XYZ file of C-alpha atoms in Angstrom:
750
model
C 41.784 -17.168 -56.193
C 44.425 -13.649 -57.577
C 47.290 -16.706 -58.635
C 44.115 -18.212 -60.882
C 43.330 -14.298 -61.529
C 46.979 -13.597 -63.346
C 47.209 -17.111 -64.392
C 44.420 -15.527 -66.663
C 46.377 -12.891 -67.732
C 49.116 -14.328 -68.666
C 49.108 -14.477 -72.405
C 48.878 -10.820 -72.652
C 51.918 -9.575 -70.164
C 55.115 -8.296 -72.084
C 58.102 -10.857 -72.515
C 59.718 -9.617 -69.589
C 56.842 -9.836 -67.412
C 56.483 -13.044 -68.769
C 59.537 -14.491 -68.321
C 58.974 -13.271 -64.290
C 55.943 -14.419 -63.685
C 56.935 -18.156 -65.007
C 60.163 -18.110 -62.595
C 57.623 -17.133 -60.436
C 55.452 -19.625 -60.268
C 57.930 -22.179 -61.396
C 59.826 -21.781 -57.864
C 55.738 -21.753 -56.452
C 54.763 -25.008 -58.220
C 58.873 -26.672 -56.317
C 57.876 -24.817 -53.480
C 54.031 -26.572 -53.219
C 56.142 -30.183 -54.315
C 58.756 -29.780 -51.327
C 56.232 -28.771 -48.821
C 54.668 -32.005 -48.916
C 57.554 -33.544 -47.313
C 56.662 -31.241 -43.958
C 53.091 -31.619 -44.143
C 52.191 -33.580 -41.747
C 49.604 -35.983 -43.601
C 50.827 -38.956 -45.353
C 50.924 -39.093 -49.328
C 49.743 -42.010 -50.452
C 51.278 -41.880 -54.180
C 54.323 -40.424 -53.430
C 57.470 -40.546 -56.033
C 59.418 -43.905 -55.245
C 62.804 -45.041 -55.838
C 64.395 -43.264 -58.437
C 61.782 -41.597 -59.278
C 62.482 -37.205 -59.976
C 59.961 -36.641 -61.604
C 55.925 -36.801 -60.554
C 55.085 -38.391 -63.805
C 54.966 -41.663 -62.585
C 52.758 -40.964 -59.093
C 50.055 -38.491 -61.496
C 49.427 -42.411 -63.598
C 49.050 -43.956 -60.757
C 46.237 -41.819 -59.340
C 44.816 -41.969 -63.104
C 44.331 -45.628 -63.549
C 44.124 -47.018 -59.626
C 42.769 -43.977 -57.475
C 40.020 -45.636 -56.171
C 42.511 -48.397 -54.143
C 44.968 -45.613 -53.676
C 41.851 -43.424 -51.325
C 40.882 -46.331 -49.363
C 44.367 -47.435 -49.022
C 44.805 -43.980 -47.485
C 41.668 -43.659 -45.425
C 42.729 -47.461 -43.603
C 46.079 -45.312 -42.140
C 45.003 -41.954 -41.730
C 42.027 -39.379 -41.729
C 43.537 -36.944 -43.668
C 46.045 -37.256 -47.129
C 47.740 -35.870 -49.745
C 47.371 -37.895 -53.416
C 49.169 -36.381 -56.440
C 46.646 -35.603 -58.658
C 47.462 -35.084 -62.470
C 46.201 -31.656 -61.604
C 49.290 -31.403 -58.319
C 48.723 -32.475 -55.061
C 45.151 -32.865 -53.211
C 43.991 -33.505 -49.581
C 41.544 -36.108 -49.586
C 39.365 -36.102 -46.596
C 37.501 -38.610 -44.847
C 33.682 -38.126 -45.469
C 34.009 -37.768 -41.494
C 34.162 -34.004 -42.031
C 31.674 -33.174 -45.021
C 29.160 -31.998 -43.086
C 32.188 -29.807 -40.687
C 33.108 -28.231 -44.363
C 29.701 -28.456 -46.280
C 29.263 -24.603 -46.160
C 32.516 -23.394 -45.080
C 33.262 -20.476 -46.410
C 36.606 -20.436 -46.674
C 36.381 -23.467 -48.734
C 36.605 -22.104 -52.507
C 34.479 -23.749 -54.535
C 34.688 -21.664 -57.717
C 38.733 -21.439 -57.241
C 38.618 -25.646 -56.956
C 36.393 -25.066 -60.312
C 39.231 -22.576 -61.890
C 42.001 -24.704 -61.860
C 40.853 -27.750 -62.019
C 38.827 -27.151 -65.354
C 40.805 -23.906 -65.948
C 38.148 -21.610 -66.190
C 40.119 -18.088 -66.442
C 40.725 -19.466 -70.137
C 39.459 -18.981 -73.442
C 37.542 -21.641 -74.064
C 36.708 -22.967 -70.761
C 34.105 -19.418 -70.130
C 31.535 -22.228 -69.896
C 33.005 -23.248 -66.162
C 32.734 -20.611 -64.994
C 29.557 -19.674 -64.670
C 28.364 -20.600 -61.333
C 31.554 -20.295 -59.401
C 31.685 -16.190 -59.027
C 30.631 -14.235 -56.498
C 27.447 -12.905 -58.482
C 26.013 -16.303 -58.776
C 23.757 -15.401 -61.992
C 23.879 -19.064 -63.637
C 23.435 -20.100 -59.781
C 19.902 -18.459 -59.673
C 18.547 -18.309 -63.027
C 18.905 -22.617 -62.036
C 17.647 -22.827 -58.039
C 14.632 -20.403 -58.852
C 13.629 -20.597 -62.158
C 13.689 -23.955 -63.631
C 13.664 -25.657 -60.268
C 10.245 -23.624 -60.189
C 8.934 -24.769 -63.638
C 9.414 -27.911 -63.376
C 5.795 -28.295 -63.272
C 5.200 -26.785 -66.323
C 8.031 -28.757 -68.584
C 6.625 -32.198 -67.273
C 4.711 -32.608 -70.450
C 6.557 -31.022 -72.753
C 9.506 -32.972 -71.986
C 7.261 -36.218 -72.016
C 6.454 -34.870 -75.675
C 9.979 -34.086 -76.929
C 10.562 -38.071 -75.402
C 9.393 -39.446 -77.925
C 10.317 -37.676 -80.741
C 13.972 -38.230 -79.667
C 13.502 -42.315 -78.950
C 11.649 -42.670 -81.587
C 14.546 -40.943 -84.404
C 17.130 -42.631 -82.140
C 16.048 -46.005 -81.513
C 13.577 -46.063 -84.040
C 10.721 -48.149 -83.635
C 12.204 -51.596 -85.463
C 10.619 -55.016 -84.432
C 14.184 -56.637 -84.017
C 16.600 -56.157 -81.973
C 19.409 -53.845 -83.282
C 22.375 -52.465 -81.927
C 23.158 -48.870 -80.375
C 26.391 -47.458 -79.064
C 24.465 -46.844 -75.780
C 26.274 -43.565 -74.521
C 26.836 -41.529 -77.718
C 22.646 -42.018 -78.486
C 21.767 -41.552 -74.877
C 24.070 -38.089 -74.682
C 21.950 -37.139 -77.819
C 18.782 -37.561 -75.970
C 20.331 -36.163 -73.279
C 20.905 -32.700 -75.467
C 17.766 -32.723 -77.158
C 15.766 -32.408 -74.338
C 17.482 -30.030 -72.107
C 17.950 -27.991 -74.614
C 13.913 -28.258 -74.661
C 13.833 -26.919 -71.654
C 16.581 -23.995 -71.830
C 15.979 -22.825 -75.621
C 12.212 -24.135 -76.571
C 10.955 -25.685 -79.680
C 13.269 -23.221 -82.525
C 16.841 -24.776 -80.927
C 16.118 -28.337 -79.632
C 16.099 -30.012 -82.533
C 18.662 -27.770 -84.482
C 21.228 -30.479 -85.382
C 24.391 -27.817 -85.710
C 23.277 -26.999 -81.778
C 23.237 -30.406 -80.531
C 25.988 -31.037 -82.269
C 27.930 -28.307 -80.103
C 26.337 -29.018 -77.332
C 27.144 -32.425 -77.205
C 30.674 -31.693 -78.452
C 31.878 -29.217 -76.104
C 30.583 -31.616 -72.680
C 33.273 -34.158 -74.471
C 35.857 -31.872 -75.676
C 35.803 -29.421 -72.484
C 37.088 -32.400 -70.762
C 39.453 -33.853 -72.997
C 40.907 -30.043 -73.504
C 40.910 -29.784 -69.535
C 42.698 -33.130 -69.223
C 45.124 -32.543 -71.548
C 46.350 -28.758 -70.259
C 46.403 -30.262 -66.862
C 49.907 -31.982 -67.825
C 51.497 -28.671 -68.249
C 52.675 -26.414 -65.584
C 50.560 -24.628 -64.317
C 52.160 -21.022 -65.670
C 52.096 -22.911 -69.102
C 48.774 -23.360 -69.558
C 47.129 -19.821 -70.775
C 49.567 -20.281 -73.332
C 49.607 -23.691 -73.594
C 45.540 -23.457 -74.596
C 46.251 -21.408 -77.520
C 48.183 -23.990 -79.184
C 46.686 -27.523 -78.644
C 43.780 -28.392 -81.286
C 42.003 -29.646 -78.217
C 41.842 -25.833 -77.041
C 41.242 -25.017 -80.182
C 38.755 -26.676 -81.076
C 36.466 -26.079 -77.795
C 36.879 -22.355 -78.527
C 35.883 -23.093 -82.150
C 32.623 -24.805 -81.068
C 31.807 -21.231 -78.593
C 32.098 -19.396 -81.540
C 29.246 -21.828 -82.641
C 27.386 -21.545 -80.763
C 27.240 -17.952 -80.443
C 26.476 -18.034 -84.134
C 23.072 -19.415 -83.167
C 22.301 -18.027 -80.116
C 22.559 -13.916 -80.573
C 20.492 -13.993 -83.666
C 17.715 -15.313 -81.798
C 18.381 -13.357 -78.153
C 18.321 -9.875 -81.226
C 14.897 -11.170 -82.607
C 13.603 -11.002 -78.739
C 15.342 -7.822 -78.940
C 13.518 -6.703 -81.256
C 9.830 -8.191 -80.533
C 10.468 -6.988 -77.442
C 11.075 -3.618 -78.553
C 8.635 -3.526 -80.812
C 5.378 -4.222 -78.440
C 6.532 -1.621 -75.965
C 6.177 1.081 -79.093
C 2.707 0.153 -79.381
C 1.577 -0.503 -75.829
C 1.706 -4.040 -76.009
C 3.222 -6.100 -73.229
C 6.280 -8.499 -74.200
C 6.105 -11.844 -74.536
C 7.707 -13.681 -71.331
C 9.466 -17.107 -72.621
C 9.903 -19.946 -70.558
C 12.971 -20.657 -71.406
C 16.794 -19.865 -70.155
C 17.628 -17.383 -71.948
C 14.737 -15.215 -69.910
C 15.758 -16.958 -66.862
C 19.289 -15.474 -66.792
C 18.371 -11.913 -68.164
C 16.150 -12.062 -65.397
C 18.878 -13.721 -62.882
C 21.517 -11.153 -64.002
C 19.314 -7.648 -63.394
C 21.353 -5.514 -65.699
C 24.633 -7.532 -64.391
C 26.494 -7.935 -67.745
C 27.417 -11.971 -69.370
C 27.297 -14.332 -72.224
C 24.109 -15.175 -73.099
C 25.884 -18.767 -75.765
C 28.730 -18.867 -72.520
C 25.243 -19.213 -70.468
C 23.569 -22.155 -72.950
C 26.694 -24.263 -73.111
C 27.286 -23.807 -68.902
C 23.142 -25.021 -68.970
C 23.939 -27.720 -71.307
C 27.801 -29.157 -69.765
C 25.591 -29.470 -66.294
C 23.244 -30.626 -67.648
C 24.471 -33.397 -70.377
C 27.816 -34.696 -68.273
C 25.967 -36.290 -65.224
C 22.549 -36.978 -66.402
C 22.931 -38.732 -69.820
C 26.119 -40.747 -67.307
C 22.998 -41.273 -64.997
C 20.659 -42.409 -67.889
C 23.401 -44.851 -69.236
C 24.347 -46.276 -66.377
C 21.101 -47.280 -65.059
C 19.661 -48.604 -68.290
C 23.270 -50.604 -68.149
C 21.971 -51.762 -64.363
C 18.106 -53.053 -66.047
C 20.241 -54.932 -68.394
C 20.634 -58.091 -66.266
C 17.344 -57.151 -63.647
C 14.642 -58.678 -65.940
C 12.341 -58.956 -62.619
C 13.502 -55.106 -62.200
C 12.382 -53.962 -65.158
C 8.918 -55.609 -64.558
C 8.327 -54.486 -61.414
C 9.362 -50.768 -62.647
C 6.737 -51.823 -65.415
C 4.827 -52.262 -63.209
C 4.997 -48.674 -60.825
C 4.901 -46.460 -63.933
C 1.598 -48.274 -65.476
C 0.239 -49.035 -61.835
C 0.971 -44.704 -60.861
C 0.434 -43.417 -64.421
C -3.122 -44.901 -64.495
C -4.005 -43.528 -61.056
C -2.000 -39.749 -61.336
C -2.219 -39.537 -65.313
C 0.710 -37.717 -66.545
C 2.273 -34.848 -64.828
C 4.504 -33.571 -62.055
C 3.896 -35.680 -58.681
C 3.521 -38.619 -61.057
C 7.103 -38.458 -60.734
C 7.991 -38.336 -56.914
C 5.142 -40.994 -56.671
C 7.449 -43.671 -59.006
C 9.415 -44.377 -55.441
C 10.703 -47.769 -56.949
C 12.266 -46.371 -59.686
C 13.546 -43.061 -57.824
C 15.442 -46.115 -55.496
C 16.516 -47.898 -58.510
C 18.080 -44.482 -59.130
C 19.935 -43.799 -56.207
C 21.510 -47.497 -56.071
C 22.757 -47.650 -59.641
C 24.470 -43.875 -58.658
C 25.078 -45.660 -54.917
C 27.057 -48.275 -56.970
C 29.141 -46.109 -59.246
C 28.628 -42.892 -58.652
C 29.840 -39.877 -61.502
C 33.055 -40.061 -58.957
C 34.872 -41.360 -55.665
C 35.665 -38.194 -54.569
C 33.273 -34.924 -54.638
C 33.047 -31.300 -52.429
C 36.028 -30.524 -54.596
C 37.042 -26.723 -52.837
C 39.710 -24.449 -52.837
C 41.454 -23.087 -49.130
C 41.653 -19.671 -49.446
C 43.096 -19.826 -45.797
C 43.875 -22.263 -42.689
C 40.954 -23.778 -41.688
C 41.250 -25.717 -38.257
C 38.756 -28.658 -38.301
C 37.692 -29.663 -35.037
C 39.244 -32.206 -34.615
C 42.076 -29.917 -34.429
C 43.552 -31.360 -38.290
C 45.015 -27.374 -40.186
C 43.901 -27.731 -44.157
C 46.522 -25.521 -44.872
C 46.015 -22.604 -47.214
C 45.984 -23.134 -50.942
C 45.111 -26.338 -51.137
C 42.893 -28.145 -53.370
C 40.535 -30.576 -51.286
C 38.097 -33.246 -51.880
C 36.176 -35.386 -49.450
C 36.142 -39.593 -50.474
C 32.563 -41.031 -51.052
C 34.083 -44.067 -49.130
C 30.723 -44.061 -47.042
C 29.051 -44.951 -49.950
C 30.465 -48.303 -49.800
C 30.600 -48.909 -46.634
C 29.195 -52.596 -45.560
C 28.417 -50.734 -42.085
C 26.285 -48.729 -43.627
C 24.412 -50.392 -46.497
C 24.371 -54.362 -45.890
C 26.082 -56.050 -49.046
C 27.352 -53.228 -50.522
C 29.141 -54.242 -53.844
C 25.073 -55.431 -54.725
C 22.673 -53.839 -56.807
C 19.678 -53.813 -54.463
C 16.745 -51.867 -56.303
C 14.997 -51.996 -52.762
C 17.135 -50.776 -50.805
C 15.830 -47.095 -50.899
C 12.593 -48.010 -50.767
C 12.815 -49.901 -47.810
C 14.972 -47.085 -46.182
C 12.352 -44.495 -46.963
C 10.034 -46.450 -45.232
C 11.197 -45.950 -42.471
C 10.361 -43.410 -39.981
C 13.085 -40.622 -39.908
C 14.760 -40.834 -43.282
C 10.549 -40.522 -45.950
C 12.894 -37.398 -47.446
C 16.944 -38.433 -46.991
C 16.408 -41.698 -49.150
C 15.065 -39.549 -51.952
C 17.383 -39.780 -54.728
C 17.258 -36.116 -54.947
C 18.536 -35.847 -50.757
C 22.330 -35.593 -50.772
C 24.068 -37.195 -47.459
C 27.173 -38.191 -46.389
C 26.605 -41.664 -46.898
C 25.669 -40.686 -50.078
C 26.857 -37.792 -52.294
C 25.951 -38.376 -55.751
C 25.208 -35.187 -56.487
C 27.657 -33.362 -53.832
C 26.758 -32.053 -50.568
C 25.868 -28.894 -49.034
C 25.860 -25.406 -50.316
C 27.414 -26.312 -53.749
C 25.402 -29.727 -54.123
C 23.990 -29.777 -57.789
C 21.498 -26.835 -58.011
C 19.441 -29.001 -60.956
C 19.327 -32.312 -58.711
C 15.819 -31.930 -59.232
C 15.710 -31.087 -62.899
C 18.190 -33.806 -64.268
C 16.034 -36.899 -61.741
C 13.061 -35.554 -63.291
C 14.458 -35.313 -66.632
C 15.824 -38.863 -66.358
C 12.468 -40.436 -64.856
C 10.609 -39.257 -68.152
C 12.704 -40.523 -70.265
C 12.888 -44.014 -68.316
C 9.070 -43.991 -68.350
C 9.141 -43.945 -72.166
C 12.700 -46.312 -72.641
C 10.731 -49.337 -69.819
C 6.712 -49.092 -71.789
C 7.912 -48.900 -75.266
C 10.713 -51.059 -75.556
C 12.164 -53.768 -74.204
C 16.924 -53.863 -74.445
C 19.877 -56.108 -73.104
C 23.100 -55.349 -73.071
C 24.110 -56.709 -77.013
C 25.471 -59.780 -77.527
C 29.567 -60.644 -76.013
C 29.345 -57.081 -74.516
C 30.384 -56.986 -70.882
C 30.503 -53.050 -70.205
C 32.837 -52.062 -67.554
C 32.614 -47.971 -66.058
C 35.950 -46.253 -66.917
C 38.097 -45.165 -64.463
C 40.436 -41.936 -64.756
C 41.842 -40.289 -61.716
C 38.092 -39.235 -59.563
C 36.167 -39.585 -62.559
C 33.937 -42.635 -62.406
C 32.408 -42.402 -65.947
C 29.411 -45.093 -67.410
C 31.717 -47.188 -70.323
C 31.734 -45.037 -73.432
C 31.916 -48.130 -75.428
C 28.325 -50.019 -74.145
C 26.571 -51.195 -76.586
C 22.631 -52.322 -75.895
C 19.715 -53.650 -78.448
C 16.247 -52.700 -77.947
C 13.501 -53.914 -79.267
C 9.775 -52.301 -79.880
C 7.904 -53.683 -76.742
C 3.983 -53.902 -77.645
C 3.207 -55.523 -74.322
C 3.867 -51.733 -72.605
C 2.974 -50.240 -75.923
C -0.621 -49.746 -75.597
C -0.449 -47.459 -71.821
C 2.098 -45.829 -73.508
C -0.146 -44.954 -76.206
C -2.462 -43.675 -73.444
C -1.035 -41.498 -71.292
C 2.887 -40.496 -73.072
C 2.193 -40.674 -76.449
C 1.967 -37.117 -78.572
C -1.628 -37.246 -79.294
C -2.351 -38.348 -75.553
C -4.664 -34.877 -74.892
C -6.766 -35.786 -78.056
C -10.017 -37.149 -77.344
C -11.187 -40.596 -79.284
C -12.045 -43.872 -77.941
C -9.457 -45.545 -76.010
C -9.027 -48.759 -78.151
C -8.013 -46.692 -80.995
C -5.421 -44.319 -78.894
C -4.114 -47.792 -76.731
C -3.675 -49.825 -80.589
C -3.728 -49.352 -84.227
C -7.195 -52.244 -83.943
C -10.505 -49.958 -83.953
C -8.917 -48.485 -87.695
C -8.347 -51.226 -88.750
C -11.646 -52.798 -87.614
C -13.223 -50.215 -89.531
C -11.159 -51.097 -92.867
C -11.843 -54.563 -92.804
C -15.227 -53.830 -92.949
C -15.604 -51.421 -95.091
C -17.850 -48.491 -93.241
C -14.270 -45.814 -92.396
C -16.300 -42.509 -93.512
C -19.586 -43.927 -91.722
C -17.540 -44.576 -87.946
C -15.241 -41.235 -88.994
C -18.562 -39.351 -89.146
C -20.162 -40.696 -85.832
C -16.329 -40.326 -83.856
C -16.742 -36.467 -84.836
C -19.834 -36.293 -83.998
C -19.647 -37.208 -80.486
C -15.878 -36.198 -79.851
C -15.756 -32.844 -82.301
C -13.836 -31.301 -85.213
C -10.764 -33.675 -84.468
C -10.926 -37.155 -83.242
C -7.736 -39.640 -82.202
C -8.442 -43.418 -84.456
C -5.005 -44.866 -83.979
C -2.226 -44.596 -81.756
C -0.782 -41.783 -84.711
C -3.314 -40.533 -86.140
C -5.511 -37.611 -86.371
C -8.935 -37.157 -88.087
C -9.652 -33.647 -88.795
C -13.317 -32.133 -90.398
C -13.385 -28.460 -90.576
C -12.498 -27.065 -94.088
C -10.196 -24.605 -92.200
C -8.048 -27.707 -91.024
C -8.044 -29.015 -94.057
C -6.559 -26.436 -95.929
C -3.957 -26.012 -92.913
C -3.282 -29.622 -93.832
C -3.086 -30.208 -97.682
C -2.580 -26.624 -98.499
C 0.179 -24.277 -99.642
C 2.301 -23.304 -96.862
C 3.020 -19.686 -96.742
C 5.793 -17.736 -95.379
C 9.045 -20.246 -96.050
C 7.133 -23.084 -94.015
C 7.043 -26.889 -95.422
C 4.511 -28.404 -96.967
C 3.022 -31.511 -95.089
C 4.237 -34.766 -96.793
C 2.110 -37.947 -97.280
C 1.836 -40.597 -95.109
C 3.441 -43.543 -96.430
C 0.689 -45.883 -94.836
C -2.318 -43.940 -97.438
C -2.873 -45.527 -101.227
C -0.423 -48.037 -100.544
C -2.305 -51.602 -101.091
C -0.194 -54.940 -100.854
C 3.301 -54.943 -103.402
C 2.720 -51.512 -104.632
C 5.227 -49.701 -105.709
C 5.359 -46.279 -105.366
C 3.474 -43.729 -107.419
C 0.997 -40.743 -108.011
C -1.148 -41.703 -105.434
C 1.829 -42.060 -102.319
C 4.817 -40.088 -103.679
C 6.777 -37.716 -101.667
C 6.373 -33.933 -102.539
C 10.304 -34.455 -104.938
C 8.771 -37.641 -106.640
C 5.175 -36.153 -107.672
C 7.025 -32.861 -109.011
C 9.292 -35.622 -111.070
C 5.737 -37.351 -112.393
C 3.961 -34.559 -112.551
C 5.930 -33.079 -115.149
C 6.597 -36.667 -117.281
C 2.337 -36.186 -117.383
C 2.325 -32.506 -117.897
C 2.281 -32.429 -122.326
C -0.565 -35.019 -121.616
C -2.755 -32.562 -120.142
C -1.696 -29.202 -122.023
C -4.284 -27.409 -123.304
C -3.470 -28.323 -127.031
C -3.034 -32.686 -125.973
C -7.358 -31.940 -124.419
C -8.379 -30.685 -127.871
C -6.557 -33.476 -130.171
C -8.380 -36.066 -127.355
C -11.659 -33.420 -128.313
C -13.088 -35.621 -130.732
C -12.472 -39.076 -129.072
C -14.394 -37.913 -125.868
C -16.906 -36.454 -128.697
C -17.052 -39.774 -130.185
C -17.931 -41.366 -126.860
C -20.316 -38.559 -125.543
C -22.285 -39.544 -128.681
C -21.821 -42.966 -128.251
C -23.073 -42.614 -124.548
C -26.722 -40.306 -126.323
C -27.657 -43.326 -128.200
C -27.077 -46.307 -126.323
C -28.872 -44.656 -123.348
C -31.908 -44.236 -125.666
C -31.738 -47.394 -126.949
C -31.271 -48.881 -123.801
C -34.172 -46.378 -122.225
C -36.455 -47.471 -125.188
C -36.814 -43.221 -126.037
C -37.850 -42.773 -122.394
C -40.093 -45.129 -121.761
C -37.646 -47.754 -120.075
C -35.592 -47.070 -116.721
C -31.801 -46.635 -117.307
C -29.069 -47.286 -114.782
C -27.024 -44.285 -115.163
C -24.713 -44.853 -112.882
C -23.250 -47.687 -114.871
C -23.783 -46.158 -118.168
C -21.174 -42.896 -116.783
C -18.540 -45.766 -115.563
C -18.785 -47.573 -118.994
C -17.670 -43.870 -120.935
C -15.514 -42.689 -118.493
C -13.226 -45.917 -118.480
C -13.710 -46.348 -122.537
C -11.872 -43.301 -122.596
C -9.396 -43.894 -120.023
C -8.563 -46.702 -122.023
C -7.862 -44.821 -125.053
C -5.704 -42.511 -122.462
C -3.974 -45.346 -120.537
C -3.704 -47.971 -123.329
C -4.603 -46.986 -126.212
C -7.957 -48.708 -127.368
C -11.441 -48.411 -125.413
C -12.287 -51.372 -123.502
C -15.903 -50.961 -126.001
C -17.881 -50.789 -122.552
C -20.261 -48.964 -124.163
C -20.888 -50.599 -127.314
C -21.116 -53.734 -125.219
C -23.264 -52.343 -122.941
C -21.480 -54.346 -119.619
C -18.391 -53.785 -117.530
C -14.913 -55.059 -119.317
C -12.841 -57.954 -117.153
C -10.188 -55.075 -116.439
C -12.594 -53.196 -114.499
C -13.875 -55.235 -113.078
C -10.945 -56.565 -110.996
C -10.294 -52.977 -111.049
C -12.999 -52.430 -108.311
C -12.416 -55.298 -106.414
C -8.340 -53.324 -105.815
C -10.469 -50.391 -104.137
C -11.083 -53.408 -101.819
C -7.603 -54.901 -101.793
C -6.324 -50.938 -100.582
C -8.876 -51.007 -98.493
C -6.964 -54.018 -96.306
C -3.229 -52.826 -96.873
C -4.728 -49.865 -95.431
C -5.871 -52.121 -92.621
C -2.454 -53.927 -92.454
C -0.131 -51.463 -92.812
C -1.097 -50.504 -89.291
C -0.480 -54.039 -87.717
C 2.875 -55.005 -86.240
C 4.931 -56.040 -87.806
C 4.894 -59.697 -87.185
C 0.963 -59.602 -87.254
C 1.155 -58.167 -91.522
C 1.950 -61.689 -92.891
C -0.378 -63.452 -91.083
C -2.736 -61.015 -91.428
C -2.046 -61.040 -95.485
C -2.179 -64.680 -95.513
C -5.766 -65.476 -93.459
C -7.980 -61.696 -93.552
C -7.997 -61.040 -97.552
C -10.644 -63.001 -98.966
C -9.213 -65.428 -102.014
C -11.181 -63.939 -104.397
C -9.957 -60.260 -104.140
C -6.565 -62.041 -104.316
C -6.859 -63.920 -107.461
C -8.511 -60.152 -108.848
C -5.582 -58.588 -108.079
C -3.188 -61.540 -110.027
C -5.803 -61.118 -112.702
C -5.035 -57.540 -112.945
C -1.509 -57.877 -113.256
C -2.269 -60.302 -116.044
C -4.178 -58.037 -118.288
C -1.782 -55.103 -117.821
C 1.072 -57.098 -119.193
C -0.840 -58.781 -122.203
C -0.670 -55.183 -124.205
C -3.642 -55.481 -125.458
C -7.515 -55.027 -124.455
C -9.109 -58.025 -126.880
C -9.922 -60.100 -124.453
C -13.920 -60.939 -123.792
C -15.324 -58.915 -121.464
C -17.701 -59.947 -118.523
C -21.531 -59.149 -117.399
């Protein structure tokens, strides 16, 4: 670690000291490579023929590390491999338990050497690797303990994120899987780490995803330079400049939130109140730090980095695996439905998804995030039980070869979805066969003291996302595409260019709506919660208001009337929904399904806020006080005629009069003047005009349109053809014709 600390401060040295230091470190690098010649351990990719530099050996490592390690293990349990970051000592998995928690093997030292955590821009890689372990405590203690509280919020955020990214399209459509899943996991992780205020902030989500990708690129580019030049070159490489800028942007988002909390906390203390305690990573880090200094923005990027990289890779890979296994997808759906129906939606539900757990562990076995794990830096010479000595300063890793060993896993090249489910049912393996349980035979999450502390959260997050995807979507590989994992040294990532095609899966949608949908917590008929059929039927029957009143009398002021609709009845709720917002809050927009008849163009009834304002402005002159006064004679004439005609029909009070009909007559006569410049002459003829007759018929058509708009896309055309009465369709055609003739001089009808 002393050498690493020196390297971190190289850029601050004066030229003479810098030159001396560079020479010394250059000599040290030469000594390290020359020591390989005297080491008792073989080198699997040593320089060949006339190769002077190790560049070719490094290229062989980056492109073919798996086969190099396999050939090395066939000859020796310990061997050197020249990596892009210098020589590494590869160990057989037989040593995994022996070194898993060895005090002289530094995890932090390995990360510092591999990801330059002491160089500016790479600070997030330092979290959890230093002695104080603030970050590790926050993950192990606070995050793991909070899993029960975040299950429902994660589920709700998954619904929001998937609807935006995968859409509710009822047609097959291609998506770029890797970038899509990166965004999904970033949003879900931010929901837990930072809460509602930031988790949907597009700037924050972009920063977290970009830094996750860009930091690995920058780290690899920096490894191309000698150790002693890296702190200097980091100032000039565009990739390193980019991640420093991203950290500054992160700071610009996180710091104002912290300042707001500080002010709010102090205000509460001054008022003698208990300050609010937040359930997020900002609060966890503050509590874990116990007064020790730390950078909050760097810590949040560290949380995102740890969560996004491995979790998105796991979810991407398991989806690619499942694309070729429809029988497994069907079995997983069955398990989710059964468990959800028995347990409801809670933390323990995830534990009981045992087939899903087995699928995740098997997917990770076949394609872990890397082919070497337990990366450590030897702080001193370390003697192992068989006499092997790990030299001081050696970068060490353990091969994951046992994950593909036929002696441990029969037919290891085959994806067996039930492999770990069967093993879990075997005595003595009830716990070790679970996806969160690392072992020397399965080191997908590492092993020992530094096994991934966030694996419990990661597995829960993946399971929640999979539950939503399985019940809401069907999916397949994009036409003609065959995914291939990307091999890069010890890293083994899911295909970054993979594309899949999802579409809405209706058979599972009812269960999804009942248990996973954000509105699932609201009361109402189960048919209304599961499908749109309840509300559609009420529209077709024409008794929606009466049925809604019955539901409110039964269930209360808030009722779920369809999978994505609520009905409110209290005056205060109406004000909050339809009233003007204060404090800069955005007004709720109109639901596009409302006031939308079949084939209706955008109008003032269904317009959004901006278009509504535009129409209102166009019509403003017609409703000004001046215009209304100019129209007063016309209105007065109609009222006088109304009184006259009612006297005539009522025979001066001796015969009954249908007041509603006469009200409609005077109203529509006036509307005729305003709209068409001439009267419908309803008052004069004592009967309704044909235009008005078909207009009332259109109210029925609008109700049918409301119902059909809620049906699945594939059912909308058949419903339009078969469920709307011919008379209503005929009236709609007549109405359109009357609107285009330019005159109301058409015989009225009784």
